[in-house]
XYZ file of C-alpha atoms in Angstrom:
679
model
C -3.735 10.841 -16.200
C -7.136 12.132 -17.395
C -5.585 12.951 -20.790
C -4.286 9.373 -21.113
C -7.741 8.019 -20.230
C -9.327 10.282 -22.843
C -6.839 9.022 -25.427
C -7.669 5.395 -24.562
C -11.401 6.088 -24.908
C -10.835 7.923 -28.175
C -8.916 4.961 -29.577
C -11.458 2.421 -28.302
C -13.173 0.178 -30.821
C -16.941 -0.467 -30.599
C -16.259 -3.804 -28.905
C -14.137 -2.141 -26.253
C -16.776 0.571 -25.742
C -19.463 -2.069 -25.234
C -17.258 -3.879 -22.720
C -16.549 -0.652 -20.822
C -20.275 0.159 -20.718
C -21.071 -3.301 -19.367
C -18.291 -2.959 -16.802
C -19.783 0.362 -15.658
C -23.475 -0.647 -15.718
C -23.124 -3.951 -13.856
C -21.786 -2.575 -10.546
C -24.299 0.272 -10.741
C -27.125 -2.230 -10.986
C -25.593 -4.269 -8.194
C -25.325 -1.282 -5.860
C -28.884 -0.282 -6.812
C -30.141 -3.688 -5.743
C -28.429 -3.281 -2.371
C -30.088 0.084 -1.889
C -33.488 -1.390 -2.781
C -32.970 -4.236 -0.323
C -31.980 -1.746 2.367
C -35.194 0.264 1.855
C -37.614 -2.653 2.127
C -39.876 -3.075 5.141
C -38.747 -5.801 7.522
C -41.738 -8.045 6.713
C -40.835 -8.003 2.998
C -37.070 -8.515 3.418
C -35.826 -12.084 2.779
C -33.362 -13.686 5.182
C -30.644 -13.771 2.489
C -30.309 -10.756 0.235
C -26.710 -11.475 -0.852
C -25.517 -14.407 -2.934
C -22.532 -15.290 -5.132
C -24.379 -13.407 -7.892
C -23.921 -10.194 -5.906
C -20.134 -10.573 -6.028
C -20.229 -11.689 -9.661
C -21.982 -8.486 -10.707
C -19.159 -6.378 -9.241
C -15.987 -8.176 -10.367
C -16.669 -10.221 -13.511
C -17.624 -7.385 -15.914
C -14.749 -5.163 -14.766
C -12.122 -7.884 -15.234
C -13.737 -8.993 -18.491
C -13.603 -5.448 -19.864
C -9.937 -5.216 -18.881
C -9.191 -8.386 -20.844
C -11.209 -7.170 -23.849
C -9.218 -3.933 -23.948
C -6.034 -5.989 -24.287
C -7.457 -8.923 -26.289
C -10.748 -7.952 -27.958
C -11.302 -11.379 -29.526
C -11.004 -13.340 -26.290
C -14.391 -15.058 -25.959
C -13.776 -15.826 -22.283
C -13.710 -12.097 -21.537
C -17.087 -11.602 -23.251
C -18.540 -14.480 -21.248
C -17.382 -12.742 -18.072
C -18.970 -9.435 -19.103
C -22.277 -10.974 -20.188
C -22.468 -13.243 -17.142
C -21.695 -10.414 -14.728
C -24.296 -8.127 -16.327
C -26.894 -10.923 -16.200
C -26.138 -11.429 -12.494
C -26.665 -7.710 -11.854
C -29.976 -7.775 -13.756
C -31.109 -10.823 -11.779
C -30.214 -9.255 -8.410
C -31.903 -5.946 -9.238
C -35.024 -7.699 -10.575
C -35.286 -9.724 -7.364
C -35.028 -6.565 -5.286
C -37.549 -4.686 -7.435
C -39.955 -7.636 -7.243
C -40.087 -7.379 -3.472
C -40.173 -3.580 -3.676
C -43.262 -3.686 -5.935
C -44.935 -6.266 -3.699
C -44.281 -4.140 -0.623
C -45.842 -1.167 -2.442
C -48.954 -3.264 -3.223
C -48.316 -3.723 -6.950
C -48.379 -7.529 -6.952
C -48.939 -7.774 -10.706
C -45.684 -5.933 -11.458
C -43.955 -7.998 -8.817
C -45.099 -11.160 -10.575
C -43.751 -10.022 -13.926
C -40.355 -9.236 -12.326
C -39.860 -12.979 -11.897
C -39.085 -13.263 -15.594
C -35.994 -10.966 -15.819
C -34.801 -12.324 -12.486
C -34.913 -15.947 -13.667
C -33.562 -15.091 -17.109
C -30.578 -13.230 -15.606
C -29.899 -16.149 -13.279
C -29.965 -18.622 -16.188
C -27.637 -16.542 -18.385
C -25.248 -15.962 -15.485
C -25.143 -19.653 -14.552
C -24.705 -20.806 -18.136
C -21.909 -18.389 -19.020
C -19.915 -18.420 -15.793
C -20.347 -21.901 -14.317
C -20.525 -23.898 -17.566
C -19.019 -22.089 -20.541
C -16.208 -20.205 -18.804
C -14.431 -23.225 -17.225
C -14.937 -25.315 -20.362
C -13.302 -22.642 -22.528
C -10.490 -21.705 -20.096
C -7.687 -20.793 -20.505
C -7.361 -20.483 -24.297
C -10.979 -19.833 -25.355
C -11.518 -23.301 -26.892
C -13.075 -26.570 -25.767
C -10.519 -29.221 -24.770
C -11.930 -31.422 -27.549
C -15.289 -32.114 -29.277
C -15.885 -34.896 -26.747
C -16.741 -32.251 -24.136
C -19.756 -30.961 -26.051
C -22.135 -33.344 -24.202
C -21.044 -31.738 -20.924
C -21.886 -28.334 -22.398
C -25.257 -29.598 -23.629
C -25.978 -31.130 -20.223
C -25.335 -27.797 -18.511
C -27.545 -25.929 -20.975
C -30.355 -28.445 -20.585
C -30.183 -28.477 -16.779
C -30.197 -24.692 -16.457
C -32.976 -24.393 -19.028
C -35.067 -26.983 -17.178
C -34.554 -25.209 -13.865
C -35.418 -21.853 -15.457
C -38.606 -23.277 -16.996
C -39.653 -24.772 -13.657
C -39.048 -21.477 -11.830
C -40.758 -19.362 -14.507
C -43.921 -21.419 -15.037
C -44.615 -22.841 -11.606
C -47.749 -21.919 -9.656
C -47.371 -19.632 -6.636
C -47.255 -21.448 -3.287
C -50.348 -21.457 -1.036
C -50.818 -18.602 1.421
C -50.507 -20.931 4.409
C -46.890 -20.915 5.513
C -45.887 -18.179 3.035
C -43.036 -16.143 4.647
C -44.271 -12.764 3.363
C -47.475 -10.773 3.974
C -48.974 -11.643 0.590
C -48.356 -14.252 -2.084
C -46.595 -12.844 -5.152
C -48.512 -14.124 -8.189
C -47.003 -15.640 -11.296
C -48.729 -14.493 -14.483
C -46.912 -17.200 -16.493
C -47.918 -20.102 -14.241
C -48.776 -23.429 -15.901
C -50.921 -25.520 -13.529
C -50.164 -28.717 -15.421
C -46.533 -28.565 -14.174
C -47.495 -28.587 -10.487
C -47.399 -32.413 -10.005
C -43.934 -32.558 -11.563
C -42.244 -29.614 -9.835
C -40.275 -31.731 -7.349
C -39.074 -34.067 -10.086
C -38.043 -31.154 -12.297
C -36.200 -29.546 -9.373
C -34.255 -32.727 -8.594
C -33.380 -33.393 -12.225
C -32.426 -29.777 -12.930
C -30.118 -29.247 -9.929
C -28.548 -32.672 -10.287
C -27.717 -31.837 -13.892
C -26.363 -28.427 -12.874
C -24.001 -29.863 -10.260
C -22.868 -32.682 -12.561
C -22.228 -30.207 -15.400
C -20.255 -27.938 -13.051
C -18.141 -30.886 -11.911
C -17.511 -31.916 -15.521
C -16.523 -28.354 -16.404
C -13.952 -28.352 -13.601
C -12.850 -31.845 -14.628
C -12.155 -30.555 -18.134
C -9.499 -28.275 -16.665
C -7.899 -31.206 -14.845
C -7.870 -33.211 -18.089
C -6.267 -30.285 -19.900
C -3.611 -30.075 -17.213
C -2.787 -33.773 -17.400
C -1.925 -33.634 -21.099
C -0.297 -30.192 -21.123
C 3.343 -29.133 -20.956
C 4.641 -27.484 -17.757
C 3.975 -23.944 -19.035
C 0.355 -24.669 -19.967
C -0.155 -26.533 -16.700
C 0.890 -23.453 -14.813
C -1.594 -21.426 -16.861
C -4.444 -23.884 -16.238
C -3.720 -23.982 -12.517
C -5.371 -20.634 -11.829
C -8.872 -21.320 -13.213
C -8.759 -24.910 -11.958
C -8.157 -23.780 -8.382
C -10.798 -21.050 -8.698
C -13.603 -23.227 -10.064
C -12.928 -26.251 -7.872
C -12.875 -24.015 -4.806
C -16.144 -22.362 -5.834
C -17.874 -25.725 -6.309
C -16.680 -26.901 -2.909
C -17.851 -23.741 -1.132
C -21.159 -23.789 -3.016
C -21.881 -27.357 -1.923
C -20.895 -26.547 1.656
C -23.127 -23.446 1.625
C -26.043 -25.558 0.399
C -25.650 -27.673 3.534
C -24.655 -24.901 5.965
C -25.986 -21.449 5.101
C -23.641 -19.838 7.651
C -20.754 -20.476 5.215
C -22.426 -18.751 2.269
C -20.101 -15.786 2.747
C -17.135 -18.011 1.770
C -18.801 -18.870 -1.543
C -19.525 -15.160 -2.131
C -15.908 -14.144 -1.498
C -14.580 -16.980 -3.644
C -16.934 -16.092 -6.490
C -15.588 -12.535 -6.426
C -12.033 -13.865 -6.804
C -12.703 -16.152 -9.790
C -12.307 -13.482 -12.520
C -8.918 -12.445 -11.165
C -7.731 -16.061 -11.338
C -8.916 -16.267 -14.942
C -7.176 -12.986 -15.762
C -3.925 -14.253 -14.229
C -4.165 -17.430 -16.322
C -4.534 -15.340 -19.482
C -2.157 -12.457 -18.832
C 0.263 -13.029 -15.950
C 0.335 -16.709 -15.098
C 4.153 -16.724 -14.857
C 4.315 -14.044 -12.181
C 2.374 -15.698 -9.367
C 2.998 -18.914 -7.437
C -0.210 -20.778 -8.260
C 1.814 -24.001 -8.285
C 2.575 -23.628 -4.594
C -1.012 -22.684 -3.761
C -2.482 -25.678 -5.596
C 0.195 -28.034 -4.304
C -0.249 -27.126 -0.656
C -4.033 -26.954 -0.910
C -4.357 -30.417 -2.473
C -1.779 -31.976 -0.161
C -3.381 -30.450 2.934
C -6.883 -31.481 1.872
C -5.771 -35.013 1.062
C -3.843 -35.421 4.309
C -6.727 -34.079 6.401
C -9.269 -36.310 4.654
C -7.257 -39.540 4.817
C -5.829 -38.991 8.315
C -9.303 -38.118 9.620
C -10.741 -41.268 8.063
C -7.913 -43.356 9.514
C -8.301 -41.712 12.932
C -12.041 -42.237 13.208
C -11.830 -45.717 11.709
C -9.064 -46.759 14.090
C -10.926 -45.145 16.979
C -14.112 -47.020 16.161
C -12.262 -50.328 15.771
C -10.308 -49.782 18.990
C -13.521 -48.982 20.854
C -14.974 -52.319 19.744
C -11.844 -54.267 20.657
C -11.154 -52.564 23.992
C -14.702 -51.737 25.004
C -14.885 -49.595 28.101
C -11.476 -48.018 27.638
C -12.257 -44.875 25.655
C -8.929 -43.173 26.416
C -6.977 -46.185 25.187
C -9.012 -46.216 21.980
C -8.334 -42.502 21.429
C -4.590 -42.919 21.952
C -4.503 -45.921 19.627
C -6.390 -44.014 16.935
C -4.084 -40.992 17.269
C -0.953 -43.156 17.001
C -2.340 -45.053 14.024
C -3.303 -41.832 12.228
C 0.059 -40.237 13.041
C 1.878 -43.157 11.477
C 0.093 -42.405 8.198
C 0.817 -38.674 8.169
C 4.360 -38.324 6.824
C 4.265 -41.154 4.215
C 0.893 -39.909 2.999
C 2.121 -36.317 2.735
C 5.105 -37.413 0.657
C 2.923 -39.560 -1.587
C 0.436 -36.744 -2.184
C 3.224 -34.216 -2.746
C 4.797 -36.420 -5.420
C 1.409 -36.936 -7.093
C 0.641 -33.193 -7.159
C 4.119 -32.334 -8.433
C 3.732 -34.929 -11.166
C 0.357 -33.410 -12.090
C 1.658 -29.820 -12.168
C 5.062 -30.269 -13.766
C 5.058 -33.633 -15.522
C 8.189 -35.767 -15.471
C 10.322 -32.913 -14.122
C 7.923 -32.415 -11.209
C 8.788 -35.644 -9.408
C 12.229 -35.405 -7.759
C 12.370 -39.206 -7.565
C 12.009 -39.487 -11.351
C 14.680 -36.823 -11.800
C 16.960 -38.779 -9.478
C 16.365 -41.951 -11.503
C 17.067 -40.070 -14.721
C 20.266 -38.676 -13.229
C 21.337 -42.124 -12.022
C 20.927 -43.593 -15.496
C 22.908 -40.722 -17.047
C 25.725 -41.164 -14.518
C 25.933 -44.892 -15.181
C 26.411 -44.341 -18.904
C 29.448 -42.054 -18.699
C 32.699 -41.343 -16.934
C 32.794 -38.790 -14.066
C 33.461 -35.838 -16.393
C 30.472 -36.650 -18.610
C 28.398 -37.456 -15.531
C 29.009 -33.919 -14.285
C 27.569 -32.593 -17.545
C 24.517 -34.822 -17.048
C 24.093 -33.483 -13.499
C 23.918 -29.840 -14.557
C 21.598 -30.728 -17.456
C 19.098 -32.598 -15.277
C 19.227 -29.927 -12.570
C 18.619 -27.154 -15.075
C 15.617 -29.006 -16.505
C 14.217 -29.885 -13.087
C 14.623 -26.374 -11.655
C 13.491 -24.552 -14.831
C 16.276 -21.975 -14.495
C 18.385 -20.251 -17.132
C 21.563 -22.010 -16.110
C 23.205 -24.382 -13.627
C 26.915 -24.849 -12.994
C 28.996 -27.154 -10.800
C 32.403 -26.119 -9.545
C 34.563 -28.956 -8.170
C 37.458 -28.245 -5.838
C 40.665 -29.774 -7.256
C 38.669 -31.605 -9.920
C 39.142 -32.086 -13.617
C 37.072 -30.607 -15.137
C 36.957 -27.973 -12.437
C 33.901 -26.107 -13.795
C 30.936 -27.347 -15.869
C 28.052 -25.074 -16.857
C 24.740 -25.608 -18.652
C 23.089 -22.410 -19.848
C 23.985 -19.144 -18.154
C 24.070 -18.728 -14.361
C 24.487 -14.940 -14.503
C 26.489 -12.607 -12.310
C 24.745 -13.359 -9.003
C 23.825 -17.071 -8.953
C 22.547 -18.872 -5.915
C 25.277 -20.962 -4.304
C 24.536 -24.406 -2.838
C 27.454 -26.224 -1.152
C 28.169 -29.794 -2.231
C 29.169 -31.876 0.782
C 30.252 -35.498 0.691
C 30.365 -37.222 4.088
C 31.082 -33.951 5.850
C 33.729 -32.828 3.360
C 32.990 -29.948 1.027
C 33.819 -31.116 -2.485
C 32.484 -28.184 -4.512
C 29.532 -25.899 -5.010
C 26.397 -25.785 -7.135
C 25.536 -22.482 -8.830
C 21.875 -21.905 -9.762
C 20.976 -19.145 -12.214
C 17.821 -16.993 -12.401
C 14.397 -18.538 -13.153
C 13.638 -19.356 -16.773
C 10.400 -18.942 -18.742
C 8.681 -21.860 -16.981
C 9.525 -20.407 -13.549
C 8.761 -23.168 -11.053
C 7.911 -22.050 -7.495
C 10.530 -21.906 -4.763
C 8.985 -24.790 -2.795
C 9.261 -27.109 -5.808
C 12.858 -26.066 -6.485
C 13.822 -26.658 -2.859
C 12.457 -30.207 -3.061
C 14.399 -30.830 -6.275
C 17.601 -29.425 -4.758
C 17.176 -31.460 -1.568
C 16.782 -34.634 -3.647
C 19.449 -34.092 -6.313
C 22.183 -32.247 -4.392
C 23.501 -35.472 -2.762
C 23.763 -37.032 -6.232
C 25.648 -33.972 -7.460
C 27.962 -34.205 -4.434
C 28.646 -37.893 -5.202
C 29.537 -37.072 -8.800
C 31.715 -34.138 -7.715
C 33.523 -36.435 -5.300
C 34.017 -38.971 -8.094
C 35.451 -36.221 -10.302
C 37.878 -35.280 -7.521
C 38.854 -38.901 -7.013
C 39.409 -39.341 -10.746
C 41.579 -36.224 -10.786
C 43.497 -37.436 -7.721
C 43.992 -40.826 -9.373
C 45.298 -39.192 -12.524
C 47.669 -37.009 -10.520
C 48.777 -40.067 -8.544
C 49.512 -41.924 -11.766
C 51.494 -38.982 -13.019
C 53.468 -38.857 -9.760
C 54.153 -42.590 -9.976
C 55.376 -42.238 -13.541
C 57.499 -39.236 -12.608
C 58.945 -41.015 -9.585
C 59.684 -44.113 -11.612
C 61.462 -42.136 -14.312
C 63.407 -40.163 -11.704
C 64.442 -43.414 -10.025
C 65.542 -44.835 -13.353
C 67.524 -41.673 -14.052
C 69.212 -41.918 -10.632
C 70.069 -45.565 -11.175
C 71.439 -44.807 -14.628
C 73.532 -41.955 -13.248
C 74.840 -44.037 -10.358
C 75.618 -46.978 -12.600
C 77.178 -44.891 -15.372
C 78.961 -42.205 -13.428
C 79.840 -44.198 -10.319
C 79.936 -47.924 -10.776
C 80.632 -47.745 -14.519
C 83.623 -45.458 -14.118
C 84.976 -47.616 -11.304
C 84.699 -50.801 -13.344
C 86.391 -49.115 -16.333
C 89.274 -48.032 -14.093
C 89.558 -51.574 -12.705
C 89.721 -52.978 -16.223
C 92.586 -50.596 -17.048
C 94.353 -51.621 -13.820
C 94.085 -55.290 -14.784
C 95.596 -54.554 -18.198
C 98.474 -52.589 -16.651
C 99.137 -55.377 -14.132
C 99.136 -57.973 -16.886
C 101.647 -55.923 -18.956
C 104.004 -55.346 -16.031
C 103.756 -58.845 -14.566
C 106.859 -60.175 -16.465
C 109.117 -57.107 -16.189
C 108.146 -55.781 -12.759
C 106.339 -58.228 -10.482
C 106.400 -55.703 -7.632
C 104.495 -53.169 -9.731
C 102.006 -55.790 -10.779
C 101.499 -56.812 -7.149
C 100.866 -53.187 -6.159
C 98.340 -52.779 -8.977
C 96.534 -55.955 -7.927
C 96.360 -54.689 -4.331
C 94.786 -51.446 -5.576
C 92.386 -53.543 -7.672
C 91.348 -55.511 -4.580
C 90.649 -52.294 -2.702
C 88.629 -50.966 -5.638
C 86.574 -54.132 -5.750
C 85.676 -53.652 -2.072
C 84.513 -50.114 -2.941
C 82.444 -51.449 -5.870
C 80.841 -53.976 -3.541
C 79.890 -51.135 -1.193
C 78.431 -49.102 -4.069
C 76.349 -52.054 -5.198
C 75.080 -52.537 -1.645
C 74.070 -48.878 -1.512
C 72.191 -49.200 -4.806
C 70.365 -52.300 -3.598
C 69.652 -50.715 -0.219
C 68.179 -47.677 -1.968
C 65.722 -49.946 -3.783
C 64.704 -52.082 -0.781
C 66.407 -52.508 2.577
C 68.107 -55.954 2.543
C 67.186 -56.455 6.173
C 63.539 -56.897 5.180
C 64.431 -59.916 3.017
C 67.045 -61.261 5.415
C 65.253 -60.777 8.735
C 61.612 -59.942 8.014
C 59.829 -56.744 9.044
C 59.624 -57.435 12.785
C 63.309 -58.369 13.263
C 64.441 -55.676 10.826
C 62.641 -52.997 12.888
C 64.147 -54.420 16.113
C 67.622 -54.375 14.540
C 67.017 -50.816 13.308
C 65.920 -49.725 16.784
C 68.999 -51.266 18.437
C 71.600 -49.646 16.171
C 70.028 -46.383 15.038
C 69.766 -44.576 18.374
C 72.861 -45.071 20.545
C 72.353 -43.762 24.053
C 68.564 -44.113 23.864
C 66.668 -47.131 25.145
C 64.210 -48.248 22.470
C 61.483 -50.789 23.255
C 59.956 -52.673 20.333
C 56.569 -54.426 20.506
C 55.055 -56.536 17.745
C 51.442 -57.755 17.808
C 49.985 -59.995 15.125
C 51.449 -61.772 12.120
C 53.661 -59.505 9.968
C 54.956 -62.229 7.668
C 52.530 -61.774 4.771
C 52.411 -58.031 4.335
C 52.671 -56.444 0.881
C 56.216 -55.468 -0.059
C 55.267 -51.793 -0.458
C 53.828 -51.715 3.071
C 56.949 -53.312 4.524
C 59.203 -50.717 2.879
C 56.947 -47.834 3.955
C 56.833 -49.045 7.587
C 60.600 -49.543 7.700
C 61.341 -46.111 6.210
C 58.817 -44.327 8.475
C 60.246 -46.005 11.601
C 63.754 -45.184 10.400
C 62.859 -41.522 9.882
C 61.012 -41.298 13.208
C 63.965 -42.805 15.147
C 66.341 -40.448 13.325
C 64.219 -37.506 14.516
C 64.262 -38.929 18.058
C 68.057 -39.125 17.979
C 68.593 -35.680 16.435
C 65.834 -33.510 17.913
C 63.934 -35.140 20.793
C 66.603 -35.169 23.551
C 64.832 -38.303 24.818
C 66.071 -41.084 27.063
C 63.585 -43.750 26.025
C 61.529 -44.461 22.934
C 58.935 -47.034 22.016
C 58.074 -48.685 18.691
C 54.800 -50.632 18.331
C 53.734 -52.639 15.249
C 50.134 -53.916 15.569
C 48.547 -56.081 12.860
C 44.777 -56.420 12.805
C 42.555 -58.107 10.210
C 42.519 -55.192 7.764
C 44.722 -52.548 9.394
C 48.388 -52.228 10.300
C 49.112 -49.674 13.002
C 52.557 -48.197 13.657
C 53.425 -46.115 16.729
C 56.759 -44.426 17.501
C 56.801 -42.405 20.723
C 59.436 -40.887 22.988
C 59.719 -39.050 26.304
C 61.658 -36.114 24.911
C 60.932 -32.403 24.765
C 58.004 -32.800 22.373
C 56.948 -30.498 19.568
C 57.175 -26.728 19.830
C 53.991 -24.660 19.841
C 54.571 -23.554 16.257
C 55.972 -26.450 14.274
C 56.750 -26.442 10.573
C 56.862 -29.731 8.697
C 60.288 -30.462 7.297
C 61.471 -32.966 4.734
C 61.378 -35.868 7.196
C 57.804 -35.322 8.426
C 56.653 -34.652 4.885
C 58.211 -37.877 3.593
C 56.494 -39.922 6.324
C 53.076 -38.470 5.446
C 53.678 -38.998 1.724
C 54.688 -42.653 2.219
C 51.508 -43.293 4.231
C 49.270 -41.448 1.762
C 50.711 -43.350 -1.225
C 49.292 -46.567 0.245
C 45.972 -45.066 1.339
C 47.049 -44.639 4.953
C 47.310 -41.708 7.314
C 50.187 -40.356 9.378
C 49.582 -38.152 12.413
C 52.427 -36.468 14.313
C 51.427 -35.074 17.699
C 52.995 -33.947 20.923
C 53.088 -31.084 23.385
C 56.127 -29.297 24.775
C 57.692 -31.366 27.578
C 55.597 -34.529 27.115
C 57.258 -36.183 24.119
C 56.284 -36.833 20.527
C 54.018 -39.484 18.967
C 54.071 -40.615 15.352
C 50.957 -42.693 14.587
C 50.493 -44.357 11.207
C 47.659 -46.554 9.941
C 47.814 -48.602 6.732
C 44.693 -50.279 5.298
C 45.297 -53.913 4.317
C 43.391 -56.120 1.881
C 42.111 -59.197 3.713
C 43.254 -62.405 2.105
C 40.525 -64.925 1.235
C 41.911 -67.458 3.697
C 41.873 -64.855 6.467
C 38.350 -63.797 5.630
C 37.117 -67.370 6.002
C 39.013 -67.931 9.230
C-alpha cells in the first residue's frame, strides 16, 4: 500500500502536488485553530467558536484534491481547494487574533483582522458563488448569469471593505476585557456602516439564491442523465442556504448548517464522478414533496383553524377538528400533484407516469393488438430506463414481444385483467440512465394495467382467430359429410332406383308380374330415400324447432326421450324470437342432458327449465338420480354441451354430488332488440 502511494506521488504533476499540499495544510490549520480556541481564557473566548467555515476547512480541500488527481483541469475542484484553504486561514486568524489580545498584544490582534476577513471573502466567493454557478460541468449555464456572479463579487467585496475599515466599537458594552483596535479604520465610513451591512448581506443572500437557481434552470433544460447529475449539487446548495437562513434566526440550529456544509463537497464529487450510483432522485423527490406537503397543509390547517375560530367563536375544539379535516382533505391530492411535478422536473417527459400513460394510449389506438404490444414494451422501457422489457402473453399471438435485452434474471410482474392472469411483464436490469426504484414502481403501477389490457386484447384476438379457424374447419367438415352422404348414400340409392325404373319399363310388356315386383321394390326404396333425406335435414336443424317452436319442441323431446322417467318442463318468458343458433344449441344441450339422465342417472324424475330474461337465456336440466361420482371425467357428451355454450359466448356448468342428483346449468347472453330496449 505504501509502495502504491509512493508511486502515485512520484507520478504526480505539479498541479496535483499543489492540490495535495492544500488538502494537507487546510485541516492542519483548522485543527490548530481549535487548539488555540481551547487554550484561550474564558473572558476572551467568544460564544461561538465553530461555524460552517470550520467544516469547510476540513472537507472541501480533501475532496477537491481527490477530484484534481482524477481530473486536473476541473476548475470546480480548484475552487474547492482554494475556498477550503481560505476558510482555514480565516478560522486560524480569528483564533490568533483573540490569542494575541489575551496575551496583551492588541496591535498584532488588530492586524489579524485582515487575513481573517480576506480568508472569509475568498471562501464565500469561491464556495457560495462560483462553485454552484459552475457546477456540474465547470461552465456557466450561459453568459446571462454573469450579472449574478458580479453581484456576488460586489456584495462580498462590500462586506469585506466594511469589516476591514470600520472603527472599533466603544468600550461600553464590549463583550471582551479590552477593545481590539483596527489599524486600518476609516472614520468617514462610520455613519454608513449600517447601510453597508444591509446592502452587503442582502446582495450576498440574493447572489446565493441566484447561484442555486442556476442549477434549477440547468436541470429544467437538461436531459434525464444531466438532470441526475445536477441533482446532487442542487440539493446540497439549496439545503445549505435553508440551514444558513434558519441559523441566522435561531443560533441553536447552527450545528445543522455546519454539518450540511461539510457534506457539500461530497455531493459535488458524486455529481462529477459517480452520479449514476446513488439515488439522489429519490432523495430530492421525497425532500421536495415532503417540504411542499408540510408547508401547504400547515398553511391550510392554520388558515382553516383561524377561519373556523371566527365563524364558531367560543368552540375551540370544533375549530381544531374542522381545520384538521380540511387540511387532511388536501393531503393526498397535494402529494400526488407535487410528486408529478418533481418527477417531471427530474426526468422530463418520461418522469410523469400520466404522460407515459397518455403516450401509450395514443400508440395503442394507432395499431392492432400485436403492434400495440410492441408499443407497450417500448414505452415501458423508455419510462423505466432499463436495458430491456418483454411481455409474455398466455395463449396469445404473438406470445412473446421484447424490446432490448431483459437478461437471464429479469424481474417478473404479473399482468392481471379483472382477476385473470393474462401474462407477465419481464423487466431487465437498469440502463445507463438508471432511474431510482421509487420512480420505477410508480411507472409500473401506472402502466401495468394498460399492459394487462393490451395483453388481454392480444389473447382475445388470438381466440377470435382460432374461433374463425374452427368455424371454417367445421363448415368444411360439414360440407364434406353432406357431400359424402349425398354421393355415397342418397346418390347411390337414386341411381339404383333409376336402373329399377328402366328394368320395369323394359319388362312391362313381356312380364307384367316382374314389372310389378320391381315397382314395389322401387316404392320401398323411395321410402328409404325419404328417411335418408329426413336424417340429413335433421342433422342440419331439428325440424321440430320450425314446426313446433323451441318451447313445444323441448316439451315433445322430454316426453319421448326418457321413457319410464317423469320429466317436468317449465318455460318462463317469450322464446319466440331467439336467434336460430341459440335455439339449436338449447335443443341439442337438452337432448344430450336427457340422454345422460336416461343412460346414467338411474333417476325417477327430471326437470327442464327454460327462463328468458331481457339479455340472458337460462337453461336448467336436473334429476334426482345418483349424481356425479367423486372423480368424474368429461366425456364426449359433456364436452359437446360446453362447446355449444362457449361457441355462443355462454357458459355450461355441470354439478352434482353422489346421491343428490345432477344439475346442468347453461346461460346464453342475448342481444336486446331495440324494441325491447325501449319497452
